[in-house]
Phi, psi and omega in degrees: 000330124349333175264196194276312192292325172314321190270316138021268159275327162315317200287338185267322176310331177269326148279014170302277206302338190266325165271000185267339162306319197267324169290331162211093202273339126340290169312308179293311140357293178296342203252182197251089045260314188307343161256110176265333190241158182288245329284147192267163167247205202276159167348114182244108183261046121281339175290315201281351196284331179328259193283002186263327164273011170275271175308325164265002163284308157340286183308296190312319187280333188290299197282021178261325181309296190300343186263350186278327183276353161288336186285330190279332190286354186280300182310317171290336138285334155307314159319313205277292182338292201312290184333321219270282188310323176292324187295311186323306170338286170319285173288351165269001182264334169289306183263005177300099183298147194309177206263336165300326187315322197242346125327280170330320165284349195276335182257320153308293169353278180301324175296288171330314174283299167337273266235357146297327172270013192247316188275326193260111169234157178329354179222000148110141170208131207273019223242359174324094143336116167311334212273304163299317182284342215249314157311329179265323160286320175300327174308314206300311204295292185319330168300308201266331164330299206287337163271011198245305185292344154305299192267007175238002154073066161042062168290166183237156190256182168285338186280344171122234175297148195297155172239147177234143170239164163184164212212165157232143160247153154248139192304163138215105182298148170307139185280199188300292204283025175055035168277165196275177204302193192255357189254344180251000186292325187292350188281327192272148210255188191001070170190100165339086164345307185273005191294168188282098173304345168287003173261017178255146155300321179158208180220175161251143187248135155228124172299150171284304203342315182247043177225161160198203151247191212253009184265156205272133172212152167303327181231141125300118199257156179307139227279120175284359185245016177248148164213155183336150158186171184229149169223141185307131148287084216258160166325270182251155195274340165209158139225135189085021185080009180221154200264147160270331174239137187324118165342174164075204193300322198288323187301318189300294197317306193299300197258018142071028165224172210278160170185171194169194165208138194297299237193075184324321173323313164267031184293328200261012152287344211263305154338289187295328184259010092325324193242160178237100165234115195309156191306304195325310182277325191292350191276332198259347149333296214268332160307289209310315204276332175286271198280314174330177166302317178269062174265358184246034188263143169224339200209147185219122180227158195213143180217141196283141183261150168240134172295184163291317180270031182063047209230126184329088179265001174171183186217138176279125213243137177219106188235158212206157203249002140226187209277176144081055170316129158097336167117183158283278177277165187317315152339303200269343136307336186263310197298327189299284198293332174300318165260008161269310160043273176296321179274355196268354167285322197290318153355274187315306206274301216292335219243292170317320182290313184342310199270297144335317192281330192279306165325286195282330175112122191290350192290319182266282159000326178108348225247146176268179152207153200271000000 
């Protein structure tokens, strides 16, 4: 329908009809339909030659419409494929980590499995530390501070290279009236001494024990700008359409997903219109992150730890002293952590005997500590 000859013949047909009209414009006048009542005379075939090449000129110009608005509608999802496909594009080309990232992760990767299966190996070993494992999570949090500053293509800062870091909090549930332990209440930030403690689950606490930088070392040592702190865990994570719990490890923990923030500098803009948080906390948020102690945090992402039976047991920290960790988009979030994978299984297992071992007590476990 489509073709030329097709097109043709629609065209001769319509003047076929334009011309038995114009010559015998009379007959037809006269003839039936156009004459509704009689008495008719005999059969007027310039009428029927008429209107029967009328109507197939009709059909023919309706089914050429349909095939040309079918061929644009084709066309018009070829477009859209393509676009689609350029976006794709577009963002993998955005989020495509530099080219060092994967040397570099192939090789953490391979280290990491070394050096879980020389303290933990399949058959157990009782002479294990708390002290190796702890050790062994500063590796990892070092491994990945160090693919995050990679993969975020090495910024650089005024001081020169960008600094990254990274930690684990571990869960501690609220006790019965649901204030947090009596060793861990001084600990805890942006949560009102006199507020209703039954409304926290408990808190995440961070050890320097489990924290480090992105600096290259053979042993990795604990992050020196970090000191203990708790941060609140509330019973539900939003209410009334506003959040209850804090960007970041608290948000990550509660809703079991990645979370975080571009620009510490504004969370506690972010605080008053998102969140129901008293001024008093949004005032010491907004210290902590200018003058405070998190004055070199500018960015943050956070990803949730799991036991085997799938139940939250802490959250993995990664912060960087400038914004936007990880990129502008999202994409590149998913994308970090998707190829982080082993190691971040290798975390999780490491971080959980950790969490056991302590739970029992080396007196019940078998296990020394130094």
């Amino acid at each position: 329908m489509s073709s030329a000859a097709y097109a043709t013949i629609t065209t001769v047909v319509a003047v076929f009809s334009g011309f038995l009209g114009s010559v015998y414009q009379d007959e037809i006048v006269s003839a039936f339909p156009l004459r509704w009542r009689g008495p008719w005379g005999a059969i007027s075939w310039p009428a029927v030659g008429f209107w029967s090449s009328l109507i197939l000129f009709g059909r023919m110009f309706f089914a050429r419409q349909r095939s040309d608005d079918a061929q644009r509608s084709a066309l018009a999802d070829t477009v859209q494929i393509a676009k689609d496909n350029t976006s794709r594009i577009e963002v993998l080309v955005r989020t495509m980590p530099p080219r060092a990232f994967r040397a570099q992760l192939a090789q953490m990767v391979i280290a990491s499995h070394d050096m879980l299966g020389k303290l933990v190996p399949r058959n157990g070993r009782s002479d294990l530390t708390k002290d190796d494992l702890s050790a062994l999570v500063r590796f990892l949090l070092n491994a990945m501070a160090r693919l995050a500053l990679i993969f975020d293509d090495q910024p650089l800062a005024a001081g020169g290279s960008a600094q990254y870091a990274g930690n684990i909090m571990l869960f501690v549930p609220s006790g019965p009236r649901g204030e947090p332990p009596a060793s861990i209440e001084p600990l805890l930030r942006f949560h009102p001494s006199d507020f209703d403690y039954s409304r926290l689950r408990g808190v995440l606490l961070l050890r320097p024990d489990l924290s480090t930088t992105s600096d290259v070392a053979d042993e990795p040592a604990p992050d020196p700008g970090v000191s203990s702190f708790a941060l609140p865990v509330p019973v539900e994570a939003k209410s009334d359409g506003r959040w209850n719990a804090l960007p970041g490890a608290p948000r990550a923990f509660l809703t079991e997903q990645f979370d975080g923030y571009k620009d510490a500098h504004s969370l506690g803009d972010w605080c008053e219109k998102s969140g129901n948080f008293l001024p008093s906390t949004v005032s010491q948020l907004r210290e902590y992150f200018s003058d405070g102690d998190g004055s070199q945090i500018r960015s943050f992402v956070s990803r949730p730890l799991f036991n085997l039976d799938g139940t939250a047991f802490g959250v993995l920290n990664l912060h960087s002293n400038q914004t936007h960790i990880l990129g502008e988009e999202d994409e590149r979030l998913d994308d970090f952590f998707a190829m982080l994978t082993p190691l971040y299984l290798d975390l999780q297992s490491t971080a959980e005997l950790l969490v056991q071992i302590e739970a029992r007590g080396p007196e019940q476990s078998g296990l020394a500590s130094k």
